[in-house]
Short mmCIF file of C-alpha atoms in Angstrom, two decimals:
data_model
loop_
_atom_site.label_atom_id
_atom_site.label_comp_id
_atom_site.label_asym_id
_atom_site.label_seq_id
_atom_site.Cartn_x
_atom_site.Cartn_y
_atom_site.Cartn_z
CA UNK A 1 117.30 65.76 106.92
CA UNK A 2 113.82 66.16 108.41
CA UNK A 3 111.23 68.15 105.82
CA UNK A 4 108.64 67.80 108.50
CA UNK A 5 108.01 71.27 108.50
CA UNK A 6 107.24 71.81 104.63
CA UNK A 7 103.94 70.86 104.56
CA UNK A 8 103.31 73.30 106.92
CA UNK A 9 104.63 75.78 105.09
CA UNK A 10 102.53 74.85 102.21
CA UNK A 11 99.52 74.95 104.22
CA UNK A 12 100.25 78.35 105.76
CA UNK A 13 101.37 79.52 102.27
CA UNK A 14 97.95 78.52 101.00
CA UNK A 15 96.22 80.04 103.79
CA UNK A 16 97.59 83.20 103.40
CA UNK A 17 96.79 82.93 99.68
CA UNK A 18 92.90 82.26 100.63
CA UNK A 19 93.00 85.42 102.80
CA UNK A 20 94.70 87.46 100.36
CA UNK A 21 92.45 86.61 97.24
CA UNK A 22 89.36 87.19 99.55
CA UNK A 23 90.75 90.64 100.53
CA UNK A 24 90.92 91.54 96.94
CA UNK A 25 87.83 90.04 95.85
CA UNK A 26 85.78 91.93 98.76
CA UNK A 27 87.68 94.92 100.39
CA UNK A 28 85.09 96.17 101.80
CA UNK A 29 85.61 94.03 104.47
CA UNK A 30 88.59 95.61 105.85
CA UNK A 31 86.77 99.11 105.66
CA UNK A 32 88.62 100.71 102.90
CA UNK A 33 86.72 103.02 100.82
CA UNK A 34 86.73 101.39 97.46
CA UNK A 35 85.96 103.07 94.18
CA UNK A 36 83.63 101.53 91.50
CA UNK A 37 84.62 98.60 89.32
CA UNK A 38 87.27 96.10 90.08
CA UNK A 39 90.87 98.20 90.09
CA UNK A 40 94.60 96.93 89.25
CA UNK A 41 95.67 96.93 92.87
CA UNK A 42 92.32 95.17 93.60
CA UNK A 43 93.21 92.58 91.04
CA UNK A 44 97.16 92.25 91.79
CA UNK A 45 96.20 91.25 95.56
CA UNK A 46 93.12 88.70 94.12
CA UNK A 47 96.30 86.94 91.81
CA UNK A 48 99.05 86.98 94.34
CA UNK A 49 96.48 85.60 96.51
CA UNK A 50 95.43 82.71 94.30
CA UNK A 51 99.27 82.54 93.15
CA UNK A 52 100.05 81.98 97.06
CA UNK A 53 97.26 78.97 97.03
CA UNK A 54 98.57 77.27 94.11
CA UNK A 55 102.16 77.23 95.32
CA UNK A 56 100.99 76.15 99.06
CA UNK A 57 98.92 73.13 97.17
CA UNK A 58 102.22 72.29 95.24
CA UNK A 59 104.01 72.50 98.07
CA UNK A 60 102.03 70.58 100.18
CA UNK A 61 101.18 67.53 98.01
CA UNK A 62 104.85 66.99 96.89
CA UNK A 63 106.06 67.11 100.47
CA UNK A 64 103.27 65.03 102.19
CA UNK A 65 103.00 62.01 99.16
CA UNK A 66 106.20 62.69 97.25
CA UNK A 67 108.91 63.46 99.59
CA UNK A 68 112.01 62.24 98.47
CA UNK A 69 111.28 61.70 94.82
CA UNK A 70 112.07 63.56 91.64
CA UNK A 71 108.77 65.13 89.73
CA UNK A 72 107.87 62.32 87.33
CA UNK A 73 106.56 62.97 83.46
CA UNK A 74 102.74 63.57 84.64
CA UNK A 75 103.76 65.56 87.82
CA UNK A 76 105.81 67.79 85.79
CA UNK A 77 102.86 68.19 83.26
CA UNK A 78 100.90 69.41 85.99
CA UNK A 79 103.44 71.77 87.12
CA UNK A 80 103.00 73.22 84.09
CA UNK A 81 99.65 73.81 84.00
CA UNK A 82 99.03 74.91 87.43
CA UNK A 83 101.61 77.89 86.34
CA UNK A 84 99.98 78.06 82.50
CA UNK A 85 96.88 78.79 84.36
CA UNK A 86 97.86 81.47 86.53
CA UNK A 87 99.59 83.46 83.71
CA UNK A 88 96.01 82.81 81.72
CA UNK A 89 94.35 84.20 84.66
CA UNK A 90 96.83 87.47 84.94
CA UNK A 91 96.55 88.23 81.32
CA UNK A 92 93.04 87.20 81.10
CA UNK A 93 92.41 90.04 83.86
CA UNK A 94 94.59 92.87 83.03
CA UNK A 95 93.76 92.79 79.55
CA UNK A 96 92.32 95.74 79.59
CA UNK A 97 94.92 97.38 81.14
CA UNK A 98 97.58 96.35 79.10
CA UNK A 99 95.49 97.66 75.63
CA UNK A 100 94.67 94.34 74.24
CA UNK A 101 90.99 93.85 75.72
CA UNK A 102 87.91 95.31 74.33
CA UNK A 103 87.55 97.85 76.80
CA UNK A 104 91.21 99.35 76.57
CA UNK A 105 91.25 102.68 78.57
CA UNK A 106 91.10 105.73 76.79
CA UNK A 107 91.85 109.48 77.60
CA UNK A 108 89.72 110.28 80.94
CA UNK A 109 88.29 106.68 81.03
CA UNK A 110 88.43 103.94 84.19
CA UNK A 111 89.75 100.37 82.80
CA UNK A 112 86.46 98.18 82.87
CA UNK A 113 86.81 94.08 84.21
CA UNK A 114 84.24 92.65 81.48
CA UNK A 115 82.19 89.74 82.08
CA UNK A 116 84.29 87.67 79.25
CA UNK A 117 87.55 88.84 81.12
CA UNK A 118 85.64 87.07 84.92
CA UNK A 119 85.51 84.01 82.63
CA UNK A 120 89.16 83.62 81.70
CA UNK A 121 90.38 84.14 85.28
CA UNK A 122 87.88 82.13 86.24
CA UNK A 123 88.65 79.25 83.82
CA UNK A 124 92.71 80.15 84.20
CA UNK A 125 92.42 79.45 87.95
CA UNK A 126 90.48 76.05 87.28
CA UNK A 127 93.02 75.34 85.11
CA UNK A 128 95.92 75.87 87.41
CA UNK A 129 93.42 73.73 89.90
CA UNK A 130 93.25 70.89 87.74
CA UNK A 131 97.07 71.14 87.66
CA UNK A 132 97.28 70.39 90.98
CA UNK A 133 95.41 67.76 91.01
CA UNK A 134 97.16 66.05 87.96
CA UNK A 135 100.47 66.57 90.33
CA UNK A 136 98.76 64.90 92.59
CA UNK A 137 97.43 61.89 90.88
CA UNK A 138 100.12 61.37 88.65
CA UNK A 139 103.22 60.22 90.83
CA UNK A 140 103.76 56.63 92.58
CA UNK A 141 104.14 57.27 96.09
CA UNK A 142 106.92 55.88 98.05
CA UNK A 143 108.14 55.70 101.89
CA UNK A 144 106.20 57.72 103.96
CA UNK A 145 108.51 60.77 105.54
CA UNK A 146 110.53 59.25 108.77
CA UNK A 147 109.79 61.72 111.78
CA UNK A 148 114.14 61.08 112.84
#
């Protein structure tokens, strides 16, 4: 079977994901009126976004170094951390909204994104970077893919 066209995939996968998280990060470009603060919607786009890129990356490096191998010990450790850190980064960010943050929205008050929430999506998504990369540095490549 050819898997040519997976890395491809990945790569459009993580493209999208770019475009999405930069769309909810600044969507003002597009020309939608936005309100003040950073919203839910605002922030579910910005996650699926950077939940697109991490999945592309995945894809990508297991189907351009690793194609017809299982996930070794490391690779699967990294699995795990690339998706630990986006659920750090969701939870991190919706804190507020789901009453366990410091700014937990009362009657007739807008859910606030705090500087200390920035920090764990922030350090969530370098997490679920690093992840990646310990995917990627942890296997023993073998054959190259055959273009049959």
């Amino acid at each position: 079977m050819n898997n040519s066209g997976i890395p491809q995939i990945g790569i459009a996968l993580g493209a999208l994901g770019i475009v999405l998280a930069f769309l909810g990060l600044f969507p003002d470009v597009t020309g939608i009126v936005t309100g003040q603060g950073f919203g839910v919607v605002q922030f579910a786009v910005m996650m699926a976004g950077f939940a697109l890129l991490i999945l592309g990356a995945l894809l990508y490096v297991k189907w351009t170094f690793y194609p017809r191998q299982g996930a070794a010990f490391g690779q699967q450790i990294g699995i795990r951390l690339a998706l630990t850190g986006l659920v750090f980064s969701g939870i991190a960010g919706l804190a507020d909204f789901l009453g366990f943050g410091t700014h937990s929205a009362a009657l007739g008050q807008d859910v606030v994104m705090g500087p200390i929430q920035a920090v764990g999506v922030i350090g969530g998504f370098l997490m679920a970077a690093i992840g990646v990369l310990v995917y990627a540095a942890t296997g023993s490549p073998g054959d190259p893919p055959s273009n049959e």
